[in-house]
């Protein structure tokens, strides 16, 4: 066969496989309250306040928020201390000034000790890779999921709106929790066609909760969107949730697995 025919066959197979996975994600309706909830695991103090590897880019360690900027182009309104920084009500989300493709990310977060609200209305934030991709990016949910029932594909560690975590490894409100994430970006060919989807591995408080899981497209609330072409390198975003979701973050570092 000619190269053009081989290329066409490859793209056809890729399209078929991606849509098969969309069908798998559609086994349950998006944010389906009847979707089985992950079992609860008691966790230890895994990698908290861990030192970054020598080749890591430090995104926050109490040294200010110079590595970040507001998504709206205005000055950052997040509260910043020598120990953590925190989303404030109405502060807006923030993104890294640097852009990334494939990465290893370590981030520690804490939801408010005082419990207010329920379900998605309690300690809601998110870590978005390739912010802006497909209009949104690829989100790993941050949420107070300790004794807090919600839809399975929206609890802590979920690939938001797509796949729940394998286990609920959440700690009590106010406790510092860790995500160690390996993210592999999607690949597109020269004609802007998808040839390989994104994948993510997530360890939450020492518990593997996403095991090289395929992401079936950009993530968003009540929407399952297909892949659309985007740049190979885009920022990482931290979401400022609405209402009183005063989520704190600390000890954030990233290893660029695809250096320019």
Coordinates of N, CA and C in Angstrom, one line a residue:
X1 N 0.8 -1.2 0.0 CA 0.0 0.0 0.0 C 0.9 1.2 0.0
X2 N 0.4 2.3 -0.5 CA 1.1 3.6 -0.5 C 1.1 4.2 0.9
X3 N 2.0 5.1 1.1 CA 2.1 5.8 2.4 C 0.8 6.5 2.8
X4 N 0.1 7.1 1.8 CA -1.1 7.8 2.0 C -2.2 6.9 2.5
X5 N -2.3 5.7 1.9 CA -3.3 4.7 2.3 C -3.0 4.2 3.7
X6 N -1.7 3.9 4.0 CA -1.3 3.5 5.3 C -1.7 4.5 6.4
X7 N -1.4 5.8 6.0 CA -1.7 6.9 7.0 C -3.2 6.9 7.2
X8 N -4.0 6.8 6.1 CA -5.5 6.8 6.3 C -5.9 5.7 7.2
X9 N -5.4 4.5 6.9 CA -5.8 3.3 7.7 C -5.5 3.6 9.2
X10 N -4.3 4.1 9.5 CA -3.9 4.4 10.8 C -4.8 5.4 11.5
X11 N -5.2 6.4 10.8 CA -6.0 7.4 11.4 C -7.4 6.9 11.6
X12 N -7.9 6.0 10.7 CA -9.2 5.4 10.9 C -9.2 4.5 12.1
X13 N -8.2 3.7 12.3 CA -8.1 2.8 13.5 C -8.0 3.7 14.8
X14 N -7.3 4.8 14.8 CA -7.2 5.6 15.9 C -8.5 6.3 16.2
X15 N -9.2 6.7 15.2 CA -10.6 7.3 15.4 C -11.5 6.3 16.0
X16 N -11.4 5.0 15.5 CA -12.3 4.0 16.1 C -12.0 3.7 17.5
X17 N -10.7 3.6 17.9 CA -10.3 3.3 19.3 C -10.7 4.4 20.2
X18 N -10.6 5.7 19.8 CA -11.0 6.8 20.6 C -12.5 6.8 20.9
X19 N -13.2 6.5 19.8 CA -14.7 6.5 20.0 C -15.1 5.3 20.8
X20 N -14.4 4.2 20.8 CA -14.7 3.1 21.6 C -14.6 3.5 23.1
X21 N -13.6 4.3 23.4 CA -13.4 4.8 24.8 C -14.4 5.8 25.2
X22 N -14.8 6.6 24.2 CA -15.9 7.5 24.5 C -17.2 6.8 24.9
X23 N -17.4 5.6 24.2 CA -18.6 4.8 24.5 C -18.4 4.2 25.9
X24 N -17.2 3.8 26.2 CA -17.0 3.3 27.6 C -17.3 4.3 28.6
X25 N -16.8 5.6 28.4 CA -17.1 6.7 29.3 C -18.6 6.9 29.4
X26 N -19.4 6.6 28.3 CA -20.8 6.9 28.3 C -21.6 5.7 28.9
X27 N -20.9 4.7 29.4 CA -21.6 3.6 30.1 C -22.5 4.2 31.2
X28 N -22.0 5.2 31.8 CA -22.8 6.0 32.8 C -23.0 7.4 32.2
X29 N -24.1 8.0 32.5 CA -24.3 9.4 32.1 C -23.3 10.2 32.9
X30 N -22.9 11.4 32.3 CA -22.0 12.2 32.9 C -22.5 12.7 34.3
X31 N -21.7 12.6 35.3 CA -22.0 13.0 36.7 C -23.2 12.2 37.2
X32 N -23.3 10.9 36.8 CA -24.4 10.0 37.2 C -24.3 9.7 38.6
X33 N -25.3 10.0 39.4 CA -25.3 9.8 40.8 C -25.5 8.3 41.2
X34 N -25.9 7.5 40.2 CA -26.0 6.0 40.4 C -24.7 5.3 40.0
X35 N -23.7 6.0 39.5 CA -22.4 5.4 39.2 C -21.8 4.9 40.5
X36 N -21.3 3.6 40.5 CA -20.7 3.1 41.8 C -19.6 4.0 42.3
X37 N -19.5 4.2 43.6 CA -18.5 5.0 44.2 C -17.3 4.2 44.6
X38 N -16.1 4.8 44.4 CA -14.9 4.0 44.8 C -14.8 3.7 46.3
X39 N -14.2 2.5 46.6 CA -14.1 2.1 48.0 C -13.1 3.1 48.7
X40 N -13.3 3.2 50.0 CA -12.5 4.1 50.8 C -11.2 3.4 51.3
X41 N -10.1 4.1 51.2 CA -8.8 3.6 51.7 C -8.2 4.5 52.8
X42 N -7.8 3.9 53.9 CA -7.1 4.7 54.9 C -5.7 4.9 54.5
X43 N -5.2 6.2 54.6 CA -3.9 6.5 54.0 C -2.9 7.0 55.0
X44 N -1.6 7.0 54.7 CA -0.6 7.5 55.5 C -0.1 8.9 55.1
X45 N 1.0 9.3 55.5 CA 1.6 10.7 55.2 C 2.6 10.5 54.0
X46 N 2.1 10.2 52.8 CA 2.9 9.9 51.7 C 3.5 11.2 51.1
X47 N 4.7 11.4 51.0 CA 5.5 12.4 50.2 C 5.1 13.8 50.7
X48 N 4.5 14.0 51.8 CA 4.2 15.4 52.2 C 5.5 16.2 52.5
X49 N 5.5 17.4 52.0 CA 6.7 18.3 52.2 C 8.0 17.7 51.7
X50 N 7.8 16.8 50.7 CA 9.0 16.2 50.1 C 9.8 17.2 49.3
X51 N 11.1 16.9 49.3 CA 12.0 17.8 48.5 C 11.9 17.4 47.0
X52 N 12.0 18.5 46.2 CA 11.9 18.3 44.8 C 13.2 17.7 44.2
X53 N 13.1 16.9 43.1 CA 14.3 16.4 42.5 C 15.1 17.6 41.9
X54 N 16.4 17.4 41.6 CA 17.3 18.4 41.2 C 16.9 19.1 39.9
X55 N 16.2 18.3 39.0 CA 15.8 18.9 37.7 C 14.4 19.5 37.7
X56 N 13.8 19.6 38.9 CA 12.4 20.0 38.9 C 12.3 21.6 38.8
X57 N 11.2 22.0 38.3 CA 10.9 23.5 38.3 C 10.0 23.7 39.5
X58 N 10.4 24.6 40.4 CA 9.7 24.9 41.6 C 8.6 25.9 41.2
X59 N 7.3 25.5 41.4 CA 6.2 26.4 41.1 C 5.7 27.1 42.4
X60 N 6.0 26.5 43.5 CA 5.7 27.2 44.8 C 6.3 26.4 45.9
X61 N 7.1 27.1 46.8 CA 7.6 26.5 48.0 C 7.7 27.5 49.1
X62 N 6.8 28.5 49.1 CA 6.8 29.6 50.0 C 7.5 30.8 49.5
X63 N 7.9 30.8 48.3 CA 8.8 31.8 47.7 C 8.0 32.8 46.9
X64 N 6.7 32.9 47.2 CA 5.9 33.8 46.4 C 5.2 33.1 45.2
X65 N 4.5 33.9 44.4 CA 3.7 33.3 43.3 C 4.2 33.9 42.0
X66 N 5.5 34.1 41.9 CA 6.0 34.7 40.6 C 5.9 33.8 39.4
X67 N 5.8 32.5 39.7 CA 5.7 31.5 38.6 C 4.2 31.4 38.0
X68 N 3.3 32.2 38.6 CA 1.9 32.1 38.2 C 1.4 33.5 37.7
X69 N 0.3 33.4 36.9 CA -0.4 34.6 36.5 C -1.9 34.3 36.5
X70 N -2.7 35.4 36.5 CA -4.1 35.2 36.5 C -4.6 34.9 35.1
X71 N -5.6 34.1 35.0 CA -6.2 33.7 33.7 C -6.9 34.9 33.0
X72 N -7.2 35.9 33.8 CA -7.9 37.0 33.2 C -7.0 38.2 32.8
X73 N -5.7 37.9 33.0 CA -4.7 38.9 32.7 C -4.4 40.0 33.7
X74 N -5.2 40.0 34.8 CA -5.1 41.0 35.9 C -4.1 40.4 37.0
X75 N -3.9 41.3 38.0 CA -3.0 40.9 39.1 C -3.7 39.7 39.8
X76 N -2.8 38.8 40.3 CA -3.3 37.7 41.1 C -3.8 38.1 42.4
X77 N -5.0 37.6 42.8 CA -5.6 38.0 44.0 C -5.6 36.9 45.1
X78 N -4.9 35.8 44.8 CA -4.8 34.8 45.7 C -4.0 35.2 47.0
X79 N -4.3 34.7 48.1 CA -3.6 34.9 49.3 C -2.3 34.1 49.3
X80 N -1.2 34.7 49.6 CA 0.1 34.0 49.5 C 0.9 34.2 50.9
X81 N 1.3 33.1 51.5 CA 2.1 33.2 52.7 C 3.4 32.4 52.5
X82 N 4.2 32.3 53.5 CA 5.5 31.5 53.4 C 5.2 30.0 53.4
X83 N 4.0 29.6 53.8 CA 3.6 28.2 53.9 C 2.8 27.7 52.8
X84 N 1.9 28.6 52.2 CA 0.9 28.1 51.2 C 0.4 29.3 50.5
X85 N -0.3 29.0 49.4 CA -1.2 30.1 48.8 C -2.6 29.5 48.7
X86 N -3.5 30.4 48.6 CA -4.9 30.1 48.8 C -5.8 30.9 47.8
X87 N -6.7 30.1 47.2 CA -7.8 30.8 46.4 C -8.7 31.6 47.3
X88 N -9.0 32.8 46.9 CA -10.0 33.6 47.7 C -11.3 33.7 46.9
X89 N -12.4 34.0 47.5 CA -13.7 34.1 46.8 C -13.5 35.2 45.8
X90 N -13.9 34.9 44.5 CA -13.8 35.9 43.5 C -12.5 36.2 42.9
X91 N -11.4 35.4 43.3 CA -10.1 35.7 43.0 C -9.7 35.2 41.5
X92 N -10.5 34.3 41.0 CA -10.2 33.8 39.6 C -9.1 32.8 39.6
X93 N -9.1 31.9 38.6 CA -8.1 30.9 38.5 C -6.8 31.4 38.1
X94 N -5.7 30.6 38.3 CA -4.4 31.0 37.9 C -3.7 30.0 37.0
X95 N -2.8 30.4 36.2 CA -2.0 29.5 35.3 C -0.5 29.7 35.4
X96 N 0.3 28.7 35.1 CA 1.7 28.9 35.1 C 2.2 29.8 34.0
X97 N 3.2 30.6 34.2 CA 3.8 31.4 33.2 C 4.5 30.5 32.2
X98 N 5.1 29.4 32.6 CA 5.7 28.5 31.7 C 4.7 27.5 31.1
X99 N 5.0 27.0 30.0 CA 4.1 26.0 29.3 C 4.8 24.6 29.4
X100 N 3.9 23.6 29.3 CA 4.4 22.2 29.4 C 3.6 21.3 28.5
X101 N 4.3 20.2 28.2 CA 3.6 19.1 27.5 C 3.5 17.9 28.5
X102 N 4.4 16.9 28.3 CA 4.4 15.7 29.2 C 5.1 16.2 30.5
X103 N 4.5 15.8 31.7 CA 5.1 16.3 32.9 C 4.9 15.3 34.0
X104 N 5.7 15.4 35.1 CA 5.5 14.8 36.4 C 5.3 16.0 37.3
X105 N 4.1 16.0 38.0 CA 3.7 17.1 38.9 C 3.5 16.6 40.3
X106 N 4.1 17.3 41.3 CA 3.8 17.1 42.7 C 3.1 18.3 43.2
X107 N 2.0 18.1 43.9 CA 1.3 19.2 44.4 C 0.6 18.8 45.7
X108 N 0.6 19.7 46.7 CA -0.1 19.4 48.0 C -1.2 20.4 48.2
X109 N -2.3 19.9 48.7 CA -3.5 20.8 48.8 C -4.3 20.4 50.1
X110 N -5.0 21.4 50.6 CA -5.8 21.2 51.8 C -7.1 22.0 51.6
X111 N -8.2 21.3 52.0 CA -9.6 21.9 52.0 C -9.9 22.5 53.3
X112 N -10.8 23.4 53.4 CA -11.1 24.1 54.7 C -11.4 23.2 55.8
X113 N -10.9 23.4 57.0 CA -11.2 22.6 58.2 C -12.7 22.7 58.6
X114 N -13.2 24.0 58.5 CA -14.6 24.2 58.7 C -15.4 23.7 57.6
X115 N -16.3 22.7 57.8 CA -17.1 22.1 56.7 C -18.3 23.0 56.4
X116 N -18.4 23.5 55.2 CA -19.5 24.2 54.7 C -19.9 23.7 53.4
X117 N -21.2 23.4 53.2 CA -21.7 22.9 51.9 C -21.6 21.4 51.8
X118 N -22.0 20.9 50.7 CA -21.9 19.4 50.5 C -21.7 19.1 49.0
X119 N -21.4 17.9 48.7 CA -21.2 17.5 47.3 C -20.1 18.3 46.7
X120 N -20.4 18.9 45.5 CA -19.5 19.7 44.8 C -19.3 21.1 45.4
X121 N -20.1 21.4 46.4 CA -20.0 22.7 47.1 C -19.1 22.7 48.3
X122 N -18.1 21.8 48.3 CA -17.3 21.7 49.5 C -15.8 21.5 49.1
X123 N -15.0 22.5 49.2 CA -13.6 22.4 48.9 C -13.3 22.1 47.5
X124 N -13.9 22.8 46.6 CA -13.9 22.4 45.2 C -12.8 23.2 44.5
X125 N -11.9 22.5 43.8 CA -10.9 23.2 42.9 C -10.5 22.1 41.9
X126 N -9.4 22.3 41.2 CA -9.0 21.4 40.2 C -7.6 21.7 39.6
X127 N -6.9 20.7 39.2 CA -5.6 20.8 38.5 C -5.8 20.5 37.0
X128 N -5.6 21.6 36.2 CA -5.8 21.4 34.8 C -4.5 21.3 34.0
X129 N -4.3 20.3 33.3 CA -3.1 20.2 32.4 C -3.5 20.8 31.0
X130 N -2.6 21.5 30.4 CA -2.8 22.1 29.1 C -4.0 23.0 29.1
X131 N -4.0 23.9 30.0 CA -5.2 24.8 30.2 C -5.5 25.5 29.0
X132 N -6.8 25.5 28.7 CA -7.3 26.1 27.4 C -7.5 25.1 26.3
X133 N -7.0 23.9 26.4 CA -7.1 22.9 25.3 C -8.5 22.5 25.1
X134 N -9.0 22.7 23.9 CA -10.4 22.3 23.7 C -11.4 23.3 24.4
X135 N -10.9 24.4 24.8 CA -11.7 25.4 25.6 C -11.5 25.2 27.1
X136 N -11.0 24.1 27.6 CA -10.9 23.8 29.0 C -9.6 23.3 29.4
X137 N -9.2 22.1 28.9 CA -8.0 21.5 29.4 C -8.4 20.1 29.9
X138 N -7.4 19.5 30.7 CA -7.6 18.1 31.2 C -7.5 18.2 32.7
X139 N -8.6 18.0 33.4 CA -8.7 18.3 34.8 C -8.6 17.0 35.7
X140 N -7.8 17.1 36.7 CA -7.9 16.2 37.8 C -8.6 16.9 39.0
X141 N -9.7 16.4 39.4 CA -10.5 17.1 40.4 C -9.9 17.2 41.7
X142 N -10.0 18.3 42.4 CA -9.7 18.6 43.8 C -11.0 18.8 44.5
X143 N -11.2 18.1 45.6 CA -12.5 18.2 46.3 C -12.4 17.6 47.7
X144 N -13.1 18.2 48.6 CA -13.2 17.5 49.9 C -14.1 16.3 49.8
X145 N -13.5 15.1 49.6 CA -14.2 13.9 49.4 C -14.2 13.0 50.7
X146 N -14.0 13.6 51.8 CA -14.1 12.8 53.1 C -15.5 12.9 53.6
X147 N -16.1 11.7 53.7 CA -17.5 11.7 54.1 C -18.4 12.7 53.4
X148 N -18.2 12.8 52.1 CA -18.9 13.8 51.4 C -19.4 13.2 50.0
X149 N -20.6 12.6 50.0 CA -21.1 11.9 48.8 C -21.3 12.9 47.7
X150 N -20.9 12.5 46.5 CA -21.1 13.3 45.3 C -21.1 12.4 44.1
X151 N -21.2 12.9 42.9 CA -21.1 12.0 41.8 C -19.7 11.4 41.6
X152 N -19.6 10.2 41.2 CA -18.3 9.5 41.3 C -17.3 10.1 40.4
X153 N -17.7 10.6 39.2 CA -16.7 11.2 38.3 C -16.4 12.7 38.6
X154 N -16.8 13.1 39.8 CA -16.5 14.4 40.2 C -15.8 14.5 41.6
X155 N -15.5 13.4 42.2 CA -14.8 13.4 43.5 C -13.3 13.6 43.3
X156 N -12.6 13.7 44.5 CA -11.2 14.0 44.4 C -10.5 12.9 43.6
X157 N -9.6 13.3 42.7 CA -8.8 12.3 41.9 C -9.5 11.9 40.7
X158 N -10.7 12.3 40.4 CA -11.4 11.9 39.2 C -10.8 12.6 38.0
X159 N -10.8 12.0 36.8 CA -10.6 12.7 35.6 C -12.0 13.3 35.3
X160 N -12.1 14.6 35.6 CA -13.5 15.2 35.8 C -14.4 14.9 34.7
X161 N -15.6 14.4 35.1 CA -16.7 14.1 34.1 C -16.4 12.9 33.3
X162 N -15.3 12.1 33.5 CA -15.0 11.0 32.7 C -14.9 9.7 33.5
X163 N -13.9 9.7 34.4 CA -13.6 8.4 35.1 C -13.3 8.7 36.6
X164 N -14.0 8.0 37.5 CA -13.8 8.2 38.9 C -12.4 7.6 39.3
X165 N -11.9 8.0 40.4 CA -10.6 7.3 40.9 C -10.9 5.9 41.2
X166 N -9.9 5.1 41.2 CA -10.0 3.7 41.6 C -10.4 3.5 43.1
X167 N -9.9 4.4 43.9 CA -10.2 4.4 45.3 C -10.4 5.8 45.8
X168 N -11.1 5.9 46.9 CA -11.3 7.2 47.6 C -10.2 7.3 48.7
X169 N -9.1 8.0 48.4 CA -8.0 8.1 49.4 C -8.0 9.5 50.1
X170 N -9.2 10.1 50.2 CA -9.3 11.4 50.8 C -9.0 11.4 52.3
X171 N -8.3 12.5 52.8 CA -8.1 12.7 54.2 C -9.1 13.7 54.8
X172 N -9.1 13.8 56.1 CA -10.1 14.7 56.7 C -9.9 16.2 56.3
X173 N -10.9 17.0 56.3 CA -10.8 18.4 55.9 C -9.7 19.1 56.8
X174 N -8.9 19.9 56.2 CA -7.8 20.6 56.9 C -6.5 19.9 56.8
X175 N -6.5 18.6 56.5 CA -5.2 17.8 56.4 C -4.6 18.1 55.1
X176 N -3.2 18.1 55.0 CA -2.5 18.3 53.8 C -2.5 17.0 53.0
X177 N -2.9 17.0 51.8 CA -3.0 15.9 50.9 C -2.0 16.1 49.7
X178 N -1.6 14.9 49.1 CA -0.7 15.0 48.0 C -1.3 14.4 46.7
X179 N -0.9 15.0 45.6 CA -1.1 14.4 44.3 C 0.3 14.3 43.7
X180 N 0.6 13.1 43.2 CA 1.8 12.9 42.3 C 1.2 12.4 41.0
X181 N 1.4 13.2 40.0 CA 0.7 13.0 38.7 C 1.7 12.9 37.5
X182 N 1.5 11.9 36.7 CA 2.3 11.8 35.4 C 1.2 12.0 34.3
X183 N 1.5 13.1 33.6 CA 0.5 13.4 32.5 C 1.3 13.3 31.2
X184 N 0.7 12.6 30.2 CA 1.2 12.5 28.9 C 0.2 13.2 27.9
X185 N 0.7 14.2 27.2 CA -0.2 15.0 26.4 C -0.7 14.2 25.1
X186 N -1.8 14.6 24.5 CA -2.2 14.0 23.3 C -1.3 14.4 22.1
X187 N -1.2 13.6 21.1 CA -0.4 13.9 19.9 C -1.3 14.1 18.7
X188 N -0.9 15.0 17.9 CA -1.6 15.3 16.7 C -0.6 15.3 15.5
X189 N -1.1 14.9 14.3 CA -0.2 14.9 13.2 C -0.2 16.3 12.5
X190 N 0.5 16.3 11.4 CA 0.7 17.6 10.7 C -0.6 18.2 10.1
X191 N -1.6 17.3 10.0 CA -2.9 17.8 9.5 C -3.8 18.1 10.6
X192 N -3.3 18.1 11.8 CA -4.1 18.4 13.0 C -5.1 17.3 13.4
X193 N -4.8 16.1 13.0 CA -5.6 15.0 13.4 C -5.0 14.3 14.6
X194 N -5.9 13.8 15.5 CA -5.4 13.1 16.7 C -4.8 11.8 16.3
X195 N -3.6 11.5 16.8 CA -3.0 10.2 16.5 C -2.8 9.4 17.8
X196 N -2.9 10.1 19.0 CA -2.7 9.4 20.3 C -3.3 10.3 21.4
X197 N -4.2 9.7 22.2 CA -4.9 10.5 23.2 C -4.0 10.8 24.4
X198 N -4.4 11.6 25.3 CA -3.7 11.9 26.6 C -3.9 10.8 27.6
X199 N -2.9 10.6 28.4 CA -3.0 9.6 29.5 C -2.6 10.2 30.8
X200 N -3.1 9.7 31.9 CA -2.7 10.2 33.2 C -2.6 9.1 34.2
X201 N -1.6 9.2 35.1 CA -1.4 8.4 36.3 C -1.4 9.3 37.5
X202 N -2.2 8.9 38.5 CA -2.4 9.8 39.7 C -2.2 8.9 40.9
X203 N -1.3 9.4 41.8 CA -1.1 8.8 43.1 C -1.6 9.8 44.2
X204 N -2.7 9.5 44.9 CA -3.3 10.4 45.9 C -3.0 9.9 47.3
X205 N -2.2 10.6 48.0 CA -1.8 10.2 49.4 C -1.1 8.9 49.4
X206 N -0.4 8.5 48.4 CA 0.3 7.2 48.4 C -0.5 6.1 47.7
X207 N -1.7 6.4 47.3 CA -2.6 5.4 46.7 C -2.7 5.6 45.2
X208 N -2.5 4.6 44.4 CA -2.7 4.7 43.0 C -4.2 4.8 42.7
X209 N -4.6 5.9 42.1 CA -6.1 6.0 41.9 C -6.4 6.2 40.4
X210 N -5.4 6.5 39.5 CA -5.6 6.5 38.1 C -4.3 5.8 37.5
X211 N -4.5 4.7 36.8 CA -3.4 3.9 36.4 C -3.2 4.0 34.9
X212 N -2.4 5.0 34.4 CA -2.2 5.3 33.0 C -3.5 5.2 32.3
X213 N -4.4 6.0 32.8 CA -5.8 6.1 32.3 C -5.9 7.0 31.1
X214 N -6.5 6.5 30.0 CA -6.7 7.3 28.8 C -7.8 8.4 29.1
X215 N -7.4 9.7 28.7 CA -8.4 10.8 28.8 C -9.1 10.9 27.4
X216 N -10.4 10.9 27.4 CA -11.1 10.7 26.2 C -11.4 12.1 25.5
X217 N -10.9 13.1 26.1 CA -11.1 14.5 25.5 C -11.0 15.5 26.6
X218 N -11.1 16.8 26.2 CA -11.1 17.9 27.2 C -12.2 17.7 28.2
X219 N -12.0 18.0 29.5 CA -12.9 17.8 30.5 C -13.7 19.1 30.8
X220 N -15.0 18.9 31.2 CA -15.8 20.1 31.5 C -17.1 19.6 32.2
X221 N -17.8 20.5 32.8 CA -19.0 20.2 33.6 C -20.2 19.8 32.6
X222 N -20.7 18.6 32.8 CA -21.8 18.1 32.0 C -21.6 18.0 30.5
X223 N -20.3 18.1 30.1 CA -20.0 18.0 28.7 C -18.9 17.0 28.5
X224 N -19.1 16.1 27.5 CA -18.0 15.2 27.1 C -17.6 15.6 25.7
X225 N -16.5 16.3 25.5 CA -16.1 16.9 24.3 C -15.1 16.1 23.6
X226 N -15.1 16.1 22.2 CA -14.0 15.4 21.5 C -12.7 16.2 21.5
X227 N -11.6 15.5 21.2 CA -10.4 16.2 21.0 C -10.4 17.2 19.9
X228 N -9.8 18.4 20.1 CA -9.6 19.3 19.0 C -8.1 19.7 19.1
X229 N -7.5 20.0 17.9 CA -6.1 20.3 17.9 C -5.7 21.5 18.8
X230 N -4.6 21.4 19.4 CA -4.0 22.5 20.2 C -2.5 22.4 20.3
X231 N -1.9 23.4 20.8 CA -0.5 23.4 20.9 C 0.1 22.3 21.7
X232 N 1.4 22.0 21.5 CA 2.1 20.9 22.2 C 2.4 21.3 23.6
X233 N 2.5 22.6 23.9 CA 2.8 23.1 25.2 C 1.8 24.1 25.6
X234 N 1.2 23.9 26.8 CA 0.3 24.9 27.4 C 0.5 25.0 28.9
X235 N -0.1 26.0 29.5 CA 0.1 26.1 31.0 C -0.6 25.1 31.8
X236 N -0.2 25.0 33.1 CA -1.0 24.2 34.1 C -1.8 25.2 34.9
X237 N -3.1 24.9 35.2 CA -4.0 25.8 35.8 C -4.5 25.2 37.1
X238 N -4.6 26.1 38.1 CA -5.3 25.8 39.4 C -6.6 26.6 39.4
X239 N -7.6 25.9 39.7 CA -9.0 26.5 39.6 C -9.3 27.2 40.9
X240 N -9.9 28.3 40.8 CA -10.5 29.0 42.0 C -12.0 28.7 41.9
X241 N -12.4 27.8 42.8 CA -13.8 27.4 42.8 C -14.7 28.6 43.3
X242 N -16.0 28.5 43.0 CA -17.0 29.5 43.4 C -17.2 29.4 44.9
X243 N -18.0 30.4 45.4 CA -18.4 30.4 46.8 C -17.3 30.4 47.8
X244 N -17.3 29.5 48.8 CA -16.3 29.5 49.9 C -15.3 28.3 49.8
X245 N -14.9 28.0 48.5 CA -13.9 26.9 48.3 C -12.5 27.4 48.5
X246 N -12.1 27.7 49.8 CA -10.8 28.3 50.0 C -9.8 27.2 50.1
X247 N -9.4 26.6 49.0 CA -8.5 25.5 48.9 C -7.0 26.1 49.0
X248 N -6.2 25.5 49.8 CA -4.8 25.9 49.9 C -3.9 24.9 49.1
X249 N -2.8 25.5 48.6 CA -1.8 24.7 47.9 C -0.4 25.0 48.4
X250 N 0.5 24.0 48.4 CA 1.9 24.2 48.8 C 2.8 23.2 48.1
X251 N 4.1 23.4 48.2 CA 5.1 22.4 47.7 C 4.7 21.9 46.3
X252 N 4.7 22.8 45.4 CA 4.4 22.4 44.0 C 5.6 22.4 43.2
X253 N 5.9 21.3 42.5 CA 7.0 21.3 41.6 C 6.7 20.4 40.4
X254 N 7.4 20.6 39.3 CA 7.1 19.9 38.1 C 8.4 19.5 37.4
X255 N 8.4 18.3 36.9 CA 9.5 17.9 36.0 C 9.0 17.9 34.6
X256 N 9.7 18.6 33.8 CA 9.4 18.7 32.4 C 9.9 17.5 31.6
X257 N 9.0 16.6 31.2 CA 9.5 15.4 30.6 C 9.6 15.5 29.1
X258 N 9.4 16.7 28.6 CA 9.5 17.0 27.2 C 10.1 18.4 27.0
X259 N 11.3 18.5 27.4 CA 11.9 19.8 27.4 C 12.1 20.4 26.0
X260 N 11.9 21.7 25.8 CA 12.0 22.3 24.5 C 13.4 22.2 24.0

